[in-house]
Coordinates of C-alpha atoms in Angstrom, one line a residue:
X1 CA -24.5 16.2 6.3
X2 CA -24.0 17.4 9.8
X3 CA -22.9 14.7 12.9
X4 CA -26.0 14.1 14.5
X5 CA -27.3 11.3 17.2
X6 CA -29.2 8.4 15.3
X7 CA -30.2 5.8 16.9
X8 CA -28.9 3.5 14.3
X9 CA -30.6 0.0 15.9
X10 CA -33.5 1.4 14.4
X11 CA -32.2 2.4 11.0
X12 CA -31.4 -1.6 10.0
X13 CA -31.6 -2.9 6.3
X14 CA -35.0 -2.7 5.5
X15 CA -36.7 -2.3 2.1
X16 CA -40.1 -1.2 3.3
X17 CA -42.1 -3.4 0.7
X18 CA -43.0 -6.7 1.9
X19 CA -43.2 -9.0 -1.4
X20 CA -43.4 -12.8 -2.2
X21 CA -40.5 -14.5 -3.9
X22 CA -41.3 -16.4 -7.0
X23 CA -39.9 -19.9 -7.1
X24 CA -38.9 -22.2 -10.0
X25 CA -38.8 -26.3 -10.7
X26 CA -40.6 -28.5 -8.6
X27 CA -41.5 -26.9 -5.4
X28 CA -41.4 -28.4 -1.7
X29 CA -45.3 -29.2 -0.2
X30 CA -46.8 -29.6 2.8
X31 CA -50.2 -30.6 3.8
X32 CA -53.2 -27.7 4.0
X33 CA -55.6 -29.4 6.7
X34 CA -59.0 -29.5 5.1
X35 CA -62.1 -27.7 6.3
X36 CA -64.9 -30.4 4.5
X37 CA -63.4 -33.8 5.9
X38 CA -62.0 -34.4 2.2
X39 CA -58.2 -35.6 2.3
X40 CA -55.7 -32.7 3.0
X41 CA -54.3 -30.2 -0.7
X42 CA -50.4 -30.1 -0.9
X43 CA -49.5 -26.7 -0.5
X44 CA -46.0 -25.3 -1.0
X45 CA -43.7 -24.4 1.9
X46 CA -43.4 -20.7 2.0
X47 CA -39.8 -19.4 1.2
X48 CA -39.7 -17.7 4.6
X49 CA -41.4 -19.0 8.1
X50 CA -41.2 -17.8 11.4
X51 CA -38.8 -19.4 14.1
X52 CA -39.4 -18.6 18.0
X53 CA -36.2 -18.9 19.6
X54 CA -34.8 -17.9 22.8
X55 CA -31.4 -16.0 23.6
X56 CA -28.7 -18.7 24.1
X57 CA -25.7 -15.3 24.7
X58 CA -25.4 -12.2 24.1
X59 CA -21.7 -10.8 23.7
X60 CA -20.6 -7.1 23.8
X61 CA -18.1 -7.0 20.3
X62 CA -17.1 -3.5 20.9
X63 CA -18.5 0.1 22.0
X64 CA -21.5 -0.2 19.4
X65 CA -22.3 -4.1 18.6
X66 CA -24.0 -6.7 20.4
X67 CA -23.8 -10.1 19.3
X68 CA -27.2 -11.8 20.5
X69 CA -26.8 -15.9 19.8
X70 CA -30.4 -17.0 19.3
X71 CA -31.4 -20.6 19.8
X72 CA -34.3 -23.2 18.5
X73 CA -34.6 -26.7 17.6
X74 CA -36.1 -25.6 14.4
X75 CA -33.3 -23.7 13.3
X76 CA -31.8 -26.9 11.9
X77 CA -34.3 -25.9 9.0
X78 CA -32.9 -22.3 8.3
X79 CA -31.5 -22.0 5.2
X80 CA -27.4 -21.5 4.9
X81 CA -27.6 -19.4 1.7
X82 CA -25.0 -16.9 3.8
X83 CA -24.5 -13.8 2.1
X84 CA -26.4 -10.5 3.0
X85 CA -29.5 -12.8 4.5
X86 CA -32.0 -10.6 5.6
X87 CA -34.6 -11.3 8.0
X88 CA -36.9 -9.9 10.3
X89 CA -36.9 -9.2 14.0
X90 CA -40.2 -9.9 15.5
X91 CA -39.6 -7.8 18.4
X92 CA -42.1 -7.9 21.1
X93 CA -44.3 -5.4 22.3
X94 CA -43.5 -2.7 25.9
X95 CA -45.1 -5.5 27.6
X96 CA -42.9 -8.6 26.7
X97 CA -45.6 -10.0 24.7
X98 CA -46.5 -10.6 21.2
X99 CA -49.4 -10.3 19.0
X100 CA -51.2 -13.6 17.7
X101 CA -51.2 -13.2 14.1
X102 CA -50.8 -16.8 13.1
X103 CA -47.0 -17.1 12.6
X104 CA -47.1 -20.5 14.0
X105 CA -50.1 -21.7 12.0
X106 CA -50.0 -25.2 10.5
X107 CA -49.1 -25.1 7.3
X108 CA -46.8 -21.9 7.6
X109 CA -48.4 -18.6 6.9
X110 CA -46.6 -16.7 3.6
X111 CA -45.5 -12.8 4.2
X112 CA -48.5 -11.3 2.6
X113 CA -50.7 -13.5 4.8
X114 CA -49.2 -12.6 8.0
X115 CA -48.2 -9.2 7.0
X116 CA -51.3 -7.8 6.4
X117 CA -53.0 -9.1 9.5
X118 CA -50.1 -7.8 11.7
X119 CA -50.8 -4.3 9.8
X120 CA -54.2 -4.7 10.5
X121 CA -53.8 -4.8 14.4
X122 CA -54.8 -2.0 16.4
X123 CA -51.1 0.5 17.0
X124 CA -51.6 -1.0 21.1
X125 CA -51.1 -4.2 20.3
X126 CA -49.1 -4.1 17.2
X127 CA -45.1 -4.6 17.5
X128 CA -42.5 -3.4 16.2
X129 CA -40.4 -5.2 13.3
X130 CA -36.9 -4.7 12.1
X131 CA -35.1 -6.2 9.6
X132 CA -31.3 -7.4 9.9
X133 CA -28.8 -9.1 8.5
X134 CA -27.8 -12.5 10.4
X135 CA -24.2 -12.6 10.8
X136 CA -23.6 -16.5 11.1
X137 CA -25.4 -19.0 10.4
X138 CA -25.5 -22.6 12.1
X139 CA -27.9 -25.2 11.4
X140 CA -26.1 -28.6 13.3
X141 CA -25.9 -26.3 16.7
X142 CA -29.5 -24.8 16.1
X143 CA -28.2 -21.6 16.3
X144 CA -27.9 -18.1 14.5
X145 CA -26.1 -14.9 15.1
X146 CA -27.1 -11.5 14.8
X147 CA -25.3 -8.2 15.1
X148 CA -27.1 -5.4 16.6
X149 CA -25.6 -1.5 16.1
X150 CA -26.9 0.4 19.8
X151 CA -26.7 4.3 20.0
X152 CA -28.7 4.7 23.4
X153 CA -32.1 3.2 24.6
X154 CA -34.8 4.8 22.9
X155 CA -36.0 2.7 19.8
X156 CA -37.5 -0.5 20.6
X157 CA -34.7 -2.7 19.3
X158 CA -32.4 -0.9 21.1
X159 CA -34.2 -1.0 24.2
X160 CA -34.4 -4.9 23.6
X161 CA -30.6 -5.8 23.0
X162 CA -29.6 -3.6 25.9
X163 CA -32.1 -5.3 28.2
X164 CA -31.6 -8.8 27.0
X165 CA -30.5 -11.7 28.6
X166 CA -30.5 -15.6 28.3
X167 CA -33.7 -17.1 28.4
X168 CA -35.5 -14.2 26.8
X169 CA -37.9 -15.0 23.9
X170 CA -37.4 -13.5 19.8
X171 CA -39.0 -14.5 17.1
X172 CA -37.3 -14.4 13.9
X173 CA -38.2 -14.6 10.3
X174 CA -36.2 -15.9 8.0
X175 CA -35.6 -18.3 5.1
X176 CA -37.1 -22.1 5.3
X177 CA -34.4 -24.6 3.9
X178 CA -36.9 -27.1 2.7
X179 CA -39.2 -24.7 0.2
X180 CA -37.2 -24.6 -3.3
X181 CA -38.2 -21.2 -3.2
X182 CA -34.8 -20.2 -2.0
X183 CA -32.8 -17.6 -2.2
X184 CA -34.7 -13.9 -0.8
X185 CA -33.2 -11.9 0.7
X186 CA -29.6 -12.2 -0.2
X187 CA -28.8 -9.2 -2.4
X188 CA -24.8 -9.9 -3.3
X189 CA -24.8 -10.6 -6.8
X190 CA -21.6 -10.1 -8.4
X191 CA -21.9 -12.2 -11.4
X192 CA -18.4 -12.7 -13.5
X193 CA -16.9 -10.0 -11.7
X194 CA -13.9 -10.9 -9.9
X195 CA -12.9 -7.4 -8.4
X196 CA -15.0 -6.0 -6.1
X197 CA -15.9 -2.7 -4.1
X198 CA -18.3 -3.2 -1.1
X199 CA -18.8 -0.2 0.9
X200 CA -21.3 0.9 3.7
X201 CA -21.6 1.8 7.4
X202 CA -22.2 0.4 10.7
X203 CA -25.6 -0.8 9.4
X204 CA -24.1 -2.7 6.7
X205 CA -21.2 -4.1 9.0
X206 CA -23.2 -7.5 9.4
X207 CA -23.6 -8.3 5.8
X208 CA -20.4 -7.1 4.6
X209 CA -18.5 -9.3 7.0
X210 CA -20.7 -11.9 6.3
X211 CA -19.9 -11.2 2.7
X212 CA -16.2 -11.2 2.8
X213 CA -16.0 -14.2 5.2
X214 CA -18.1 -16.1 2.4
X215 CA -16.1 -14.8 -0.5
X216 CA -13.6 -17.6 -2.2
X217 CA -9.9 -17.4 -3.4
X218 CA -9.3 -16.0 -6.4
X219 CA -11.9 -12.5 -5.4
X220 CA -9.9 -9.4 -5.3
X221 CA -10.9 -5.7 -4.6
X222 CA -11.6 -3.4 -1.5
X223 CA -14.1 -3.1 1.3
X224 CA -14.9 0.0 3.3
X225 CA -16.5 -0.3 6.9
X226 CA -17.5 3.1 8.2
X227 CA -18.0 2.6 11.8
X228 CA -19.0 5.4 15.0
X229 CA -15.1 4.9 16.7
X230 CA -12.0 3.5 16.2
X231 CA -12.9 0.8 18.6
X232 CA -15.6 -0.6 16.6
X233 CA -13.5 -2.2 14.4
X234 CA -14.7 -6.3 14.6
X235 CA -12.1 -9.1 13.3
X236 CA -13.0 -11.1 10.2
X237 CA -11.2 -13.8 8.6
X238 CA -11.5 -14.7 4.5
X239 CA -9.9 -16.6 2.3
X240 CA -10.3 -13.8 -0.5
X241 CA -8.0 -11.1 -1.3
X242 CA -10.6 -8.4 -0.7
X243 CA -8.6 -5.7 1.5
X244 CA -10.4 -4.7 4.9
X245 CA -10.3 -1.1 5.8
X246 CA -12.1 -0.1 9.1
X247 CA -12.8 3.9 9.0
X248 CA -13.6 5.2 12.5
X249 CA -15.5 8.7 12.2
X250 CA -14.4 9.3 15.7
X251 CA -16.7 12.5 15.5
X252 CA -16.7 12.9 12.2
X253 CA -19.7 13.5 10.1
X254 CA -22.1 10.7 8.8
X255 CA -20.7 9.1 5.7
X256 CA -17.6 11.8 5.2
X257 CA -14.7 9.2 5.7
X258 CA -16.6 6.6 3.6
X259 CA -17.0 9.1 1.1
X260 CA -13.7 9.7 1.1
X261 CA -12.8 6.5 0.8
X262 CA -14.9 5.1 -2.2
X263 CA -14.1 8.4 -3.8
X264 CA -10.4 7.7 -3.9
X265 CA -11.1 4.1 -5.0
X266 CA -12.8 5.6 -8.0
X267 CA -9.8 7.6 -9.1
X268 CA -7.6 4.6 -8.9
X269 CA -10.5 3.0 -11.2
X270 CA -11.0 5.0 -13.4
X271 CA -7.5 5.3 -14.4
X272 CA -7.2 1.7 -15.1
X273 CA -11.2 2.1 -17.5
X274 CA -8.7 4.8 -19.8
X275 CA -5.8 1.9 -19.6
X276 CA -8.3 -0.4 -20.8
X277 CA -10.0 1.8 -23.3
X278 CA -6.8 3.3 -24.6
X279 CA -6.0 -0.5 -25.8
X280 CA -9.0 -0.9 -27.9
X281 CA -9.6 -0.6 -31.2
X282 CA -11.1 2.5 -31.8
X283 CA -14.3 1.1 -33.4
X284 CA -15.1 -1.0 -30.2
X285 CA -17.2 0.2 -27.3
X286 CA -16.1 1.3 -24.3
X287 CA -14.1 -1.1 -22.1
X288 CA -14.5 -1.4 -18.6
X289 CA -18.2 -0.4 -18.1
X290 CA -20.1 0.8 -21.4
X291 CA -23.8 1.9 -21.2
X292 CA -24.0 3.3 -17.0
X293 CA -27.8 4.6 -18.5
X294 CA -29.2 7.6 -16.8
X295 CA -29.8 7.6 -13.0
X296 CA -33.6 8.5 -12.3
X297 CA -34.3 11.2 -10.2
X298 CA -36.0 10.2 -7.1
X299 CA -38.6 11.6 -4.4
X300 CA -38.0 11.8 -0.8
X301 CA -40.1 9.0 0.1
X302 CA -39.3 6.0 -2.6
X303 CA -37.3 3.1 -1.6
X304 CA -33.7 3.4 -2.4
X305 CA -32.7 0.0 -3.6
X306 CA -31.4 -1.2 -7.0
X307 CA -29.8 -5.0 -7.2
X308 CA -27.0 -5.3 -10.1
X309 CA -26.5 -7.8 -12.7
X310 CA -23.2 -7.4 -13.3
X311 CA -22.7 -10.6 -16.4
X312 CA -20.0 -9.9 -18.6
X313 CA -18.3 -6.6 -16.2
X314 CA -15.1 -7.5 -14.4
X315 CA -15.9 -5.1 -11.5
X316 CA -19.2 -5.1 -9.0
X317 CA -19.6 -2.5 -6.6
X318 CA -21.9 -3.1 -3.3
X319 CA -23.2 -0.5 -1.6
X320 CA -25.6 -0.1 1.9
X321 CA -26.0 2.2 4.7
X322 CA -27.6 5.7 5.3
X323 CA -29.8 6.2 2.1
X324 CA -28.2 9.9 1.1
X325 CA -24.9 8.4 1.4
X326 CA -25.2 5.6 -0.7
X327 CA -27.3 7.2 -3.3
X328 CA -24.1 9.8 -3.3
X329 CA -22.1 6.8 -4.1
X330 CA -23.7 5.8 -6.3
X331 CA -24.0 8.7 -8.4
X332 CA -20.5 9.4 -8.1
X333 CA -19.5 5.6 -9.4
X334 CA -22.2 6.1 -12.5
X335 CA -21.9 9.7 -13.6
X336 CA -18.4 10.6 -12.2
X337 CA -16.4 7.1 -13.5
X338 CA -18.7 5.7 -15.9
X339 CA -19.6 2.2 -14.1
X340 CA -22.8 0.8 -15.6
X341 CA -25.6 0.8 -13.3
X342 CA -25.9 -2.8 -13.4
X343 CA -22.6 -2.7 -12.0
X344 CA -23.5 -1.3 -8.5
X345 CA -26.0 -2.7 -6.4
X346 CA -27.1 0.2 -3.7
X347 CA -29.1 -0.7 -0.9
X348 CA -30.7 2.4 1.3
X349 CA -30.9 0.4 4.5
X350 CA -32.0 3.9 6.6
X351 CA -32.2 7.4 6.1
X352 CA -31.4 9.9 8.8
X353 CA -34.1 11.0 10.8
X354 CA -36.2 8.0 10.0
X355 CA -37.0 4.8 11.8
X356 CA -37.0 1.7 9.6
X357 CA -39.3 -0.8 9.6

């Protein structure tokens, strides 16, 4: 893949489905107002709801991200699951202003119901939406942070974080800390695995460090941050033995030093799988990661995204950024190594050439 310019604060984790979460157990309610004058129907709070908040800061962490610190009274009800939280940027339109689609609507709106009317709005007064990851997270300050990767002006959410300033309106929709349908949006999974690969780009920077910085004692492996420059490297403090490694391309192709990287991590791996499976009985199955399965071949246009459930492996590989990168990965950690698919979680947050939505 050749070095090319992408404006990369377009190409943010997205998975270009919008789906409902199912919940389980007893389920959190609030009142539908009735249309007949007959008393009011609990309805369960939808998993996600939209918060409007207004820029408290917005901090220049090196050449590439901007921190923008978002503010709201009703951010003391955003949900602290942490992780690789997505949500979604409600971005507002070349005039400042934002479509009424019924975000606000008492009770709360669920996706489908506000996604389909916002896809059903004429393309002049529809806006755009991004997804991200939010970096931190907290609820007693009525605050969140999010990271934003800026290659030039031209998208619409770079445009926004170069332009904004305290004061300045963004809605954001994220996950409601009162429904007991918790928990969408977070994509780390690493089951009983204790050693751990998590690899990605400048895309993925947000969620990794958010990641690692959640990550308890006792967690071991390697992460790989592939980032435009030297210079982009951010600090991040854990309490897990996960080794950082910052790779600057510094010019280099898309995805070549992270390639490199995860590549030579495999090596090491998959000398200590033959370790393992040289002490075996030679009746058992294979030790370290029996039944990887066939990978499916896929077309241009499907959604690159595959969660792991890694119960019962001892190693869980993460994996976001550019789509053919990752997918690269991927392949390489399945068919080259022999880790079982439901080892490796692989998240296509962009693909080259593309804008996300």
């Amino acid at each position: 893949m050749s070095a090319q310019p992408v404006d990369v604060a377009e190409a943010t984790p997205a998975r270009p489905e919008i789906r409902a979460v199912e919940g389980s157990g007893r389920r959190a309610t609030a009142p539908t107002a009735p249309t007949d004058g007959s008393t009011a129907e609990a309805r369960p709070i939808p998993a996600t709801r939209a918060f409007r908040t207004t820029v408290a800061d917005v901090l220049r962490l090196s050449p590439h991200f901007i921190r923008v610190t978002v503010t709201a009274e009703d951010l003391r009800h955003f949900y602290t699951g942490g992780l690789d939280q997505r949500i979604k940027v409600f971005l507002p339109r070349a005039d400042g202003e934002f479509p009424e689609i019924g975000l606000f609507a008492d009770p709360a709106p669920t996706i489908m119901e506000w996604y389909h009317r916002w896809r059903e709005l004429d393309d002049a007064e529809r806006n755009p939406i991004r997804t991200y990851t939010v970096r931190a997270i907290r609820p007693e300050q009525r605050e969140i942070d999010i990271d934003f990767v800026v290659h030039g002006t031209e998208g619409p959410a770079s445009a926004w974080v170069s332009a904004a300033r305290p004061g300045d309106e963004l809605i954001v929709i994220g996950p409601d800390g009162r429904s007991d349908e918790v928990g969408a949006g977070i994509e780390w999974n690493p089951g009983t695995a204790r050693d751990v690969l998590l690899a990605g780009d400048e895309t993925a920077v947000p969620a990794m460090c958010a990641i690692l910085e959640s990550l308890p004692e006792g967690i071991t492996g390697e992460a790989y941050l592939e980032v435009p420059s030297s210079e982009d490297a951010l600090e991040v403090t854990t309490r897990c033995g996960v080794t950082v490694h910052w790779l600057g391309r510094d010019g280099a192709p898309l995805g070549e030093r992270l390639t490199a990287a995860v590549e030579d991590w495999a090596r090491r791996r998959e000398e200590i799988f033959a370790a393992r499976q040289a002490a075996c009985e030679p009746a058992r199955a294979a030790v370290g990661a029996p039944d990887t399965g066939e990978l499916p071949e896929v077309s241009e246009d499907a959604v690159l995204w595959e969660v792991a459930d890694p119960e019962g492996f001892r190693e869980y590989a993460w994996l976001a950024g550019e789509a053919g990168v990752i997918t690269g990965l991927r392949r390489h950690l399945v068919k080259g190594i022999g880790m079982s698919r439901k080892q490796v979680s692989f998240m296509g947050y962009w693909k080259a050439g593309r804008a996300s939505a």
